[in-house]
Amino acid sequence: MEIVVEPVVSFLVEKLGNLLIQEAISLIGLRAQVEWIETELGWMRSFLKDADAEQQGDERAKKWVRDVHGIAYDTEDVIDSFLLKVESLRGRGSLCSIKRCAFIVSELIARHKIASKIKHIKLKIDDISKRRTTYGIESIGRAEGSSSAGRSLQEWRLTSPNVQEPDFVGFEKDLEALVMRLTEGELRRCVVSVVGMGGLGKTTLTKKLYNTDSVKKHFHTHAWISVSQEYDVRDLLGVIVKRCLVLSNEELEMVEKMNVVELRDKISEYLNHKRYLVVLDDIWKGEAWDSLKDAFPDMNNGSRIVLTTRNKDVALYADARSQPHELRFLNNEESWKLFRKKAFPGQDGGCPRDLEVLGREIVEKCHCLPLAIVVIGGLLSRKEPREWENVCKTISWQFIKGDVKISSILSLSYNDLPHRLKPCFLYLGNFPEDYEFHTMELIRMWAAEGFLQQRGEETLEEVGEMFLKELIQRCMVQVAKRSSSGGIKSFRVHDLLRDLSISEAKEGKFLEVHHGNMNVTSASRARRLAIHHNDLSKYNSLTSSSPHVRSVLIYTQGYSWLQRKQEKFLYRGFKLLRVLCLHGAPIEKLPTEIGELVHLRYLGCTKTFLKSLPSSIGNLPSLQTLSVASFDNIKVPSTIGKMRQLRHLQVKGVDKLNYLGWVGPWGVIEGHPRLDQMSNLQTLSHVKAGKWMQSCLGKLTNLRKLGIGLVTGADAEVFNESIANLGCLQSLSIVTQGFEYKNQGSLVPLSPLLKLSKLRLEGRLEKLPESIEFPTNLTKLTLLFSCLNQDPLATLEKLKNLRILRLLSSSYRGKEMACAAQGFPRLKSLHLEGLHQLEEWTVEEGAMPSLLHLQINKCCHLKKLPGLQHVATLEKLELRDMPNEFKERVREEGEDWHKIHHIPSIDITNDKVEVTPDSLLGSRLFGVLN
């Protein structure tokens, strides 16, 4: 197992640098020692980047990295404890003279202890540095060869391409599509890439493709090369020569003496007049492609290179003009079919009835991953039926620990991650099985943990998005949902990869996951604790035995109320917390002790019953993210203005009309907080307008996302005066409540907001502003409950950069709508929902020339579809909750079928139509204003 330590050291070096800036460090005469530690750890950080890749195969390196890991954590504990003491000292500055004297004495004792610990750490670092030379670890990164595990796996991959998987299940359509790409299409030499996570079946599919008769007959010559992570360019070129050319013994001897350049020229010369197929199996980096590509000439004769990889970036690097073929997971029935073939060989896939229930349970635990199904099926084929139940109980453990092939293949992807991504991947183990990760939620946790370092003008959040995209490109996680603009809204991690992350993280004391059935009486050295259990009382012992814990993530699965003593476990035990996440904990309030967690950077309380936040929340000087979602409206104290590092404030409640599916967004900020001092604030969402806006809103010049509820016309006036100053604003959501906004036909002065790309307007409008008043770069617009009487399309179709338009929930109350020719030039997605009076919609030829996705929901009086036959770009049509008469028109042989038969994907549901009465419009409830 590999120990992730380099990011820990990087974070610590940065923290020491910040500490040296503070005057407080001089008070105890430790500046020289801390400077020495910072310098020495900085050198170690550089060295660790090489050691990171070598520790798998070198026990000396592994031991040395483990020592650095321990000293880095010890140093961090001492420094954080010191900073905690400094904050405590500041908080007691107003004590009476007698108590003050007693406190100073105790402080001197504490400082002496901290000074002694730092001196001890200095000695240990000095010893570790000397050991690096003594034991020859400095040669790391220059040693040849590879670990035995790596060699055995490479040998497994180097099997002949003619040895195929006899039980080929689930990839028939993939095979058909790839055969066409190899034998038809462009004449240029194309690279056809097959992309997917480890164990998904890339090599199995490619072997089947390579040996298909039509493929063999189409090409004059073929070669299969297994590249893998560790490769020698000369050896690979030699394999190509031997498999493509027919050589005598004398010529073979000459080949053995050729260098890389000569071998490339030899291959290129031979292939120059042939239509060839070369498979590069398991290629990991673009450098490998660069070293081989010159051997493959492009004679414009239909030659092909097939490349299998886990990294989509590598596929696009090899040929940006060729779309990678991304493999999917098997479905449930395909998984069951493959399992039967492996578990009962020679029986034509038959399964005894008494084993079917248990067999399907085992297959379900394989999570549709072909490699896992094949291995576990092969294992069970050699066991008696009475042993199946034991295998079922221990199946996850077998995947990670017991079966070399699965653990080795999955670990390859992890080991290949750059050092900056490894802690980000391991962090995924904190969350429950089958958890759907919300992108920004996780990225903000990464930032709080110190995994993200700012680069140039990029924000931490932008760096985090790049990290996530790289994990997706490497097939370590899968996109679950995309936003309407194409961004990653949420994602999932395959359960076997999650198991791998937990196993690797536990080995390196990175995190521990508790499910309620684990022994928690012994001390835990893990820096992070994830608790997926309702009863927190059994974890009370951890507070005294694990003071070093930096993150606690609790995901409860029930509604048992937390007792006061359980709250103490959270807030009084872990003084050095950076991340605290309470998901589903049925709490009504946070105790005042929360303000003692001065290192806290992320506080998340979702699916709770919170009604207010304590004023002590303002005592959290390091807090970056405060995210609260409650089943009630939430009062936010004015002390939040003291949190100068706060970047994201999200306070979301649900109002009493939630049964209608309407979400009441609002948190109430009390009094006159000095929000103008919060220069780092980027997100302020789901808050209600109030007194705080008058002197603060216009000074939050770093805001990127704002969601606000305007309750009165006076709120709107203050808002209009402030909004022009928010030049960084990218996303704006406005809800007007209880009044109709009137301002000479103008909604808000948005024109100066050049970065504003997303706008959501909810509530009654007198009319839409003119098209020239909208922000120039607006790409997404959502309207709800606007109750417009004039056709909004006449104005909106003139917005040249608009790509996404959503007209929802009585945003328009007229009977007719029309899209003129040349209207909506860049619109890609259009969503119409709850336009209950709409009867006729016309689309002229030439309108919406870029539209890809059209969704129409609950437009209960719409008689027919417009002329969509003219929209040749349309790829997907969704019709939901529409009247039966309408649906009959759009089915095959229906009156409107000729308008949509060219669309590749058509989704029509049979749900019952429900009309929302106009009397309910605008009746959403806010919390009480204070």
PDB file of C-alpha atoms in Angstrom, residues 358-472:
ATOM      1  CA  LEU A 358     -27.530 -16.208  -3.713  1.00  0.00           C
ATOM      2  CA  GLY A 359     -25.867 -15.997  -7.122  1.00  0.00           C
ATOM      3  CA  ARG A 360     -27.730 -12.830  -8.040  1.00  0.00           C
ATOM      4  CA  GLU A 361     -26.772 -11.287  -4.689  1.00  0.00           C
ATOM      5  CA  ILE A 362     -23.125 -12.045  -5.437  1.00  0.00           C
ATOM      6  CA  VAL A 363     -23.454 -10.531  -8.910  1.00  0.00           C
ATOM      7  CA  GLU A 364     -25.012  -7.409  -7.433  1.00  0.00           C
ATOM      8  CA  LYS A 365     -21.915  -6.973  -5.251  1.00  0.00           C
ATOM      9  CA  CYS A 366     -19.759  -7.024  -8.398  1.00  0.00           C
ATOM     10  CA  HIS A 367     -21.454  -3.765  -9.431  1.00  0.00           C
ATOM     11  CA  CYS A 368     -21.579  -4.611 -13.133  1.00  0.00           C
ATOM     12  CA  LEU A 369     -17.774  -4.651 -13.517  1.00  0.00           C
ATOM     13  CA  PRO A 370     -16.875  -7.477 -15.954  1.00  0.00           C
ATOM     14  CA  LEU A 371     -13.500  -8.260 -14.386  1.00  0.00           C
ATOM     15  CA  ALA A 372     -15.047  -8.686 -10.934  1.00  0.00           C
ATOM     16  CA  ILE A 373     -17.792 -10.942 -12.342  1.00  0.00           C
ATOM     17  CA  VAL A 374     -15.316 -13.093 -14.279  1.00  0.00           C
ATOM     18  CA  VAL A 375     -12.981 -13.538 -11.307  1.00  0.00           C
ATOM     19  CA  ILE A 376     -15.642 -14.276  -8.707  1.00  0.00           C
ATOM     20  CA  GLY A 377     -17.468 -16.572 -11.124  1.00  0.00           C
ATOM     21  CA  GLY A 378     -14.257 -18.484 -11.759  1.00  0.00           C
ATOM     22  CA  LEU A 379     -13.648 -18.706  -8.018  1.00  0.00           C
ATOM     23  CA  LEU A 380     -17.106 -20.130  -7.356  1.00  0.00           C
ATOM     24  CA  SER A 381     -16.802 -22.629 -10.189  1.00  0.00           C
ATOM     25  CA  ARG A 382     -14.181 -24.401  -8.046  1.00  0.00           C
ATOM     26  CA  LYS A 383     -16.188 -24.305  -4.815  1.00  0.00           C
ATOM     27  CA  GLU A 384     -18.962 -26.416  -3.428  1.00  0.00           C
ATOM     28  CA  PRO A 385     -22.441 -24.776  -3.279  1.00  0.00           C
ATOM     29  CA  ARG A 386     -22.284 -24.740   0.544  1.00  0.00           C
ATOM     30  CA  GLU A 387     -19.285 -22.376   0.342  1.00  0.00           C
ATOM     31  CA  TRP A 388     -21.087 -19.736  -1.742  1.00  0.00           C
ATOM     32  CA  GLU A 389     -22.614 -17.990   1.265  1.00  0.00           C
ATOM     33  CA  ASN A 390     -19.200 -17.419   2.886  1.00  0.00           C
ATOM     34  CA  VAL A 391     -17.878 -15.958  -0.369  1.00  0.00           C
ATOM     35  CA  CYS A 392     -20.890 -13.663  -0.566  1.00  0.00           C
ATOM     36  CA  LYS A 393     -20.230 -12.312   2.936  1.00  0.00           C
ATOM     37  CA  THR A 394     -16.569 -11.530   2.255  1.00  0.00           C
ATOM     38  CA  ILE A 395     -16.740 -10.521  -1.386  1.00  0.00           C
ATOM     39  CA  SER A 396     -15.577  -6.890  -1.032  1.00  0.00           C
ATOM     40  CA  TRP A 397     -12.622  -7.965   1.100  1.00  0.00           C
ATOM     41  CA  GLN A 398     -11.670 -10.557  -1.527  1.00  0.00           C
ATOM     42  CA  PHE A 399     -11.692  -7.947  -4.263  1.00  0.00           C
ATOM     43  CA  ILE A 400      -9.255  -5.693  -2.443  1.00  0.00           C
ATOM     44  CA  LYS A 401      -7.111  -8.140  -0.509  1.00  0.00           C
ATOM     45  CA  GLY A 402      -7.667 -11.637  -1.762  1.00  0.00           C
ATOM     46  CA  ASP A 403      -7.606 -11.474  -5.537  1.00  0.00           C
ATOM     47  CA  VAL A 404      -4.316 -10.215  -6.940  1.00  0.00           C
ATOM     48  CA  LYS A 405      -5.657  -9.544 -10.415  1.00  0.00           C
ATOM     49  CA  ILE A 406      -8.499  -7.217  -9.426  1.00  0.00           C
ATOM     50  CA  SER A 407      -6.605  -5.314  -6.744  1.00  0.00           C
ATOM     51  CA  SER A 408      -3.557  -4.963  -8.993  1.00  0.00           C
ATOM     52  CA  ILE A 409      -5.522  -3.727 -11.979  1.00  0.00           C
ATOM     53  CA  LEU A 410      -7.496  -1.162  -9.980  1.00  0.00           C
ATOM     54  CA  SER A 411      -4.399  -0.085  -8.050  1.00  0.00           C
ATOM     55  CA  LEU A 412      -2.599   0.657 -11.300  1.00  0.00           C
ATOM     56  CA  SER A 413      -4.992   3.530 -11.940  1.00  0.00           C
ATOM     57  CA  TYR A 414      -4.487   4.866  -8.429  1.00  0.00           C
ATOM     58  CA  ASN A 415      -0.698   4.552  -8.550  1.00  0.00           C
ATOM     59  CA  ASP A 416      -0.635   6.403 -11.874  1.00  0.00           C
ATOM     60  CA  LEU A 417      -2.380   9.446 -10.409  1.00  0.00           C
ATOM     61  CA  PRO A 418      -0.150  12.501 -10.000  1.00  0.00           C
ATOM     62  CA  HIS A 419       0.610  13.250  -6.354  1.00  0.00           C
ATOM     63  CA  ARG A 420      -1.797  16.211  -6.320  1.00  0.00           C
ATOM     64  CA  LEU A 421      -4.787  13.974  -7.169  1.00  0.00           C
ATOM     65  CA  LYS A 422      -4.159  11.090  -4.783  1.00  0.00           C
ATOM     66  CA  PRO A 423      -5.586  12.703  -1.623  1.00  0.00           C
ATOM     67  CA  CYS A 424      -8.531  13.983  -3.673  1.00  0.00           C
ATOM     68  CA  PHE A 425      -9.317  10.416  -4.745  1.00  0.00           C
ATOM     69  CA  LEU A 426      -8.772   8.919  -1.283  1.00  0.00           C
ATOM     70  CA  TYR A 427     -11.170  11.511   0.143  1.00  0.00           C
ATOM     71  CA  LEU A 428     -14.016   9.888  -1.786  1.00  0.00           C
ATOM     72  CA  GLY A 429     -13.907   7.011   0.687  1.00  0.00           C
ATOM     73  CA  ASN A 430     -15.436   9.307   3.336  1.00  0.00           C
ATOM     74  CA  PHE A 431     -18.862   9.083   1.747  1.00  0.00           C
ATOM     75  CA  PRO A 432     -21.511   6.335   1.823  1.00  0.00           C
ATOM     76  CA  GLU A 433     -21.776   3.645  -0.812  1.00  0.00           C
ATOM     77  CA  ASP A 434     -23.625   4.760  -3.972  1.00  0.00           C
ATOM     78  CA  TYR A 435     -23.361   8.377  -2.832  1.00  0.00           C
ATOM     79  CA  GLU A 436     -23.981  10.992  -5.520  1.00  0.00           C
ATOM     80  CA  PHE A 437     -21.352  13.683  -5.049  1.00  0.00           C
ATOM     81  CA  HIS A 438     -22.336  17.290  -5.633  1.00  0.00           C
ATOM     82  CA  THR A 439     -19.403  18.820  -7.433  1.00  0.00           C
ATOM     83  CA  MET A 440     -19.031  22.100  -5.565  1.00  0.00           C
ATOM     84  CA  GLU A 441     -19.704  20.498  -2.180  1.00  0.00           C
ATOM     85  CA  LEU A 442     -16.760  18.153  -2.602  1.00  0.00           C
ATOM     86  CA  ILE A 443     -14.451  20.766  -4.138  1.00  0.00           C
ATOM     87  CA  ARG A 444     -15.041  23.062  -1.160  1.00  0.00           C
ATOM     88  CA  MET A 445     -14.134  20.210   1.173  1.00  0.00           C
ATOM     89  CA  TRP A 446     -10.947  19.598  -0.818  1.00  0.00           C
ATOM     90  CA  ALA A 447     -10.105  23.279  -0.428  1.00  0.00           C
ATOM     91  CA  ALA A 448     -10.743  23.155   3.329  1.00  0.00           C
ATOM     92  CA  GLU A 449      -8.472  20.123   3.648  1.00  0.00           C
ATOM     93  CA  GLY A 450      -5.619  21.952   1.913  1.00  0.00           C
ATOM     94  CA  PHE A 451      -5.538  19.693  -1.166  1.00  0.00           C
ATOM     95  CA  LEU A 452      -5.918  22.634  -3.549  1.00  0.00           C
ATOM     96  CA  GLN A 453      -3.238  25.255  -4.069  1.00  0.00           C
ATOM     97  CA  GLN A 454      -4.059  28.503  -5.847  1.00  0.00           C
ATOM     98  CA  ARG A 455      -2.369  28.884  -9.241  1.00  0.00           C
ATOM     99  CA  GLY A 456      -2.012  32.349 -10.711  1.00  0.00           C
ATOM    100  CA  GLU A 457      -5.361  34.070 -11.015  1.00  0.00           C
ATOM    101  CA  GLU A 458      -7.341  30.814 -10.746  1.00  0.00           C
ATOM    102  CA  THR A 459      -9.500  30.433  -7.662  1.00  0.00           C
ATOM    103  CA  LEU A 460      -9.270  27.345  -5.464  1.00  0.00           C
ATOM    104  CA  GLU A 461     -12.655  26.298  -6.833  1.00  0.00           C
ATOM    105  CA  GLU A 462     -11.430  26.509 -10.423  1.00  0.00           C
ATOM    106  CA  VAL A 463      -8.374  24.407  -9.528  1.00  0.00           C
ATOM    107  CA  GLY A 464     -10.709  21.870  -7.900  1.00  0.00           C
ATOM    108  CA  GLU A 465     -12.848  21.671 -11.038  1.00  0.00           C
ATOM    109  CA  MET A 466      -9.726  20.933 -13.080  1.00  0.00           C
ATOM    110  CA  PHE A 467      -8.768  18.168 -10.614  1.00  0.00           C
ATOM    111  CA  LEU A 468     -12.233  16.621 -10.870  1.00  0.00           C
ATOM    112  CA  LYS A 469     -12.188  16.718 -14.667  1.00  0.00           C
ATOM    113  CA  GLU A 470      -8.845  14.936 -14.621  1.00  0.00           C
ATOM    114  CA  LEU A 471     -10.220  12.186 -12.369  1.00  0.00           C
ATOM    115  CA  ILE A 472     -13.119  11.800 -14.810  1.00  0.00           C
TER     116      ILE A 472
END
